[in-house]
Structure formats: structure tokens, C-alpha cells
Amino acid sequence: MSTLAEIEFAVDALPLPQQKELFQHLAERLNARAEPKRRLPLVPATGSPITQTEIDDALDSD
């Protein structure tokens, strides 16, 4: 099995409980590999609270 179509065909041949088990396993693997979310500090080095504008600007820079 090397193509997505072949894999889908093989999965369709499985009983529904095994399809669900496979899906759960794949979802867990994908979630484990997910990139960590970028965290912004609540208070910048200046000690002043971050404004909504600064948050929006930081999000736009990605």
C-alpha cells in the first residue's frame, strides 16, 4: 500500500470498531506531533500590561 486510495480501500475493508480504533490511534499520533502554540507573555519586560493593539500586532506578524 503506497497510495492514499489503497490505504482508504484497506481501511474500508476493516470492521467499524477497528476503523474507529485506527482513527483514534492516528489522531493521538497527530496530536502528539502538533506544533506547540506560541505563547505571549502577559506582561512585557517594561512591566506595563499588554494592550489589545499589541496582541493584534503580534498575531499579525506570524
XYZ file of N, CA and C in Angstrom:
186
model
N 0.840 -1.179 0.000
C 0.000 0.000 0.000
C 0.879 1.235 0.000
N 0.774 1.992 -1.057
C 1.605 3.188 -1.107
C 0.814 4.443 -1.427
N -0.386 4.291 -1.922
C -1.162 5.484 -2.236
C -2.290 5.654 -1.228
N -2.755 6.867 -1.116
C -3.850 7.149 -0.201
C -5.094 6.344 -0.570
N -5.344 6.199 -1.851
C -6.514 5.431 -2.293
C -6.420 3.980 -1.827
N -5.240 3.384 -1.915
C -5.058 1.996 -1.464
C -5.266 1.888 0.043
N -4.767 2.859 0.769
C -4.923 2.844 2.226
C -6.396 3.000 2.594
N -7.082 3.931 1.942
C -8.511 4.117 2.205
C -9.302 2.851 1.884
N -8.960 2.191 0.793
C -9.639 0.949 0.416
C -9.432 -0.112 1.496
N -8.207 -0.219 2.003
C -7.906 -1.203 3.047
C -8.650 -0.870 4.337
N -8.716 0.401 4.686
C -9.430 0.806 5.899
C -10.921 0.517 5.756
N -11.473 0.768 4.580
C -12.895 0.487 4.350
C -13.216 -0.993 4.524
N -12.234 -1.855 4.319
C -12.449 -3.296 4.456
C -12.468 -3.733 5.922
N -11.995 -2.879 6.821
C -11.973 -3.223 8.244
C -13.367 -3.102 8.845
N -13.648 -3.901 9.880
C -14.905 -3.716 10.612
C -14.907 -2.326 11.270
N -16.076 -1.772 11.478
C -16.201 -0.425 12.022
C -15.439 -0.224 13.341
N -15.495 -1.170 14.287
C -14.732 -0.955 15.528
C -13.220 -0.803 15.274
N -12.692 -1.556 14.327
C -11.265 -1.443 14.019
C -10.967 -0.128 13.295
N -11.900 0.341 12.473
C -11.724 1.642 11.827
C -11.658 2.746 12.886
N -12.552 2.662 13.868
C -12.562 3.659 14.943
C -11.269 3.603 15.751
N -10.796 2.394 16.028
C -9.548 2.229 16.774
C -8.374 2.823 15.994
N -8.334 2.572 14.705
C -7.276 3.124 13.857
C -7.341 4.644 13.840
N -8.540 5.187 13.688
C -8.713 6.633 13.674
C -8.230 7.247 14.988
N -8.597 6.630 16.107
C -8.174 7.125 17.424
C -6.651 7.107 17.535
N -6.045 6.027 17.083
C -4.584 5.902 17.130
C -3.920 6.989 16.281
N -4.430 7.202 15.079
C -3.854 8.223 14.202
C -4.048 9.621 14.780
N -5.205 9.876 15.367
C -5.463 11.184 15.976
C -4.493 11.444 17.124
N -4.235 10.428 17.941
C -3.289 10.582 19.050
C -1.884 10.873 18.531
N -1.491 10.189 17.474
C -0.160 10.431 16.890
C -0.051 11.844 16.340
N -1.089 12.282 15.641
C -1.056 13.629 15.069
C -1.050 14.697 16.156
N -1.827 14.493 17.205
C -1.855 15.466 18.299
C -0.517 15.529 19.016
N 0.164 14.403 19.123
C 1.473 14.379 19.776
C 2.504 15.143 18.957
N 2.316 15.179 17.651
C 3.262 15.864 16.766
C 2.899 17.322 16.526
N 1.747 17.740 16.999
C 1.291 19.109 16.735
C 2.297 20.117 17.273
N 2.448 21.192 16.527
C 3.364 22.237 16.950
C 2.796 22.923 18.185
N 3.662 23.194 19.144
C 3.162 23.888 20.336
C 2.677 25.288 19.966
N 1.638 25.717 20.630
C 1.113 27.050 20.370
C 2.086 28.093 20.905
N 2.191 29.162 20.165
C 3.064 30.250 20.580
C 2.417 30.961 21.751
N 3.194 31.189 22.787
C 2.669 31.859 23.965
C 3.241 33.263 24.051
N 2.373 34.186 24.334
C 2.797 35.559 24.539
C 2.826 35.831 26.040
N 3.803 36.599 26.501
C 3.830 36.917 27.932
C 2.640 37.807 28.288
N 2.154 37.678 29.512
C 1.038 38.507 29.944
C 1.485 39.936 30.213
N 2.718 40.079 30.673
C 3.266 41.402 30.949
C 4.630 41.486 30.289
N 4.841 42.475 29.413
C 6.140 42.603 28.759
C 7.218 43.047 29.743
N 8.435 43.065 29.287
C 9.582 43.415 30.131
C 9.452 44.811 30.729
N 8.686 45.680 30.096
C 8.513 47.043 30.616
C 7.677 47.066 31.882
N 6.929 46.020 32.146
C 6.074 45.962 33.319
C 4.679 46.508 33.069
N 4.467 47.115 31.909
C 3.146 47.647 31.567
C 2.296 46.534 30.964
N 1.007 46.515 31.258
C 0.145 45.490 30.663
C 0.150 45.578 29.139
N -0.028 44.442 28.512
C -0.081 44.392 27.056
C -1.452 44.883 26.604
N -1.456 45.726 25.602
C -2.717 46.255 25.073
C -3.263 45.324 23.994
N -4.527 45.477 23.697
C -5.140 44.673 22.640
C -4.458 44.931 21.306
N -4.051 46.167 21.060
C -3.351 46.511 19.819
C -2.039 45.740 19.711
N -1.306 45.642 20.809
C -0.043 44.892 20.795
C -0.294 43.409 20.536
N -1.354 42.890 21.101
C -1.704 41.484 20.863
C -2.039 41.279 19.391
N -2.872 42.169 18.846
C -3.248 42.061 17.434
C -2.027 42.161 16.530
N -1.122 43.100 16.842
C 0.097 43.258 16.047
C 0.963 42.003 16.113
N 1.072 41.396 17.292
C 1.883 40.184 17.443
C 1.280 39.032 16.649
N -0.038 38.925 16.657
C -0.695 37.852 15.913
C -0.582 38.068 14.416
N -0.613 39.310 13.976
C -0.491 39.617 12.552
C 0.904 39.357 12.022
N 1.906 39.355 12.890
C 3.291 39.191 12.432
C 3.638 37.751 12.106
N 2.761 36.788 12.430
C 3.056 35.363 12.155
C 3.012 35.055 10.702
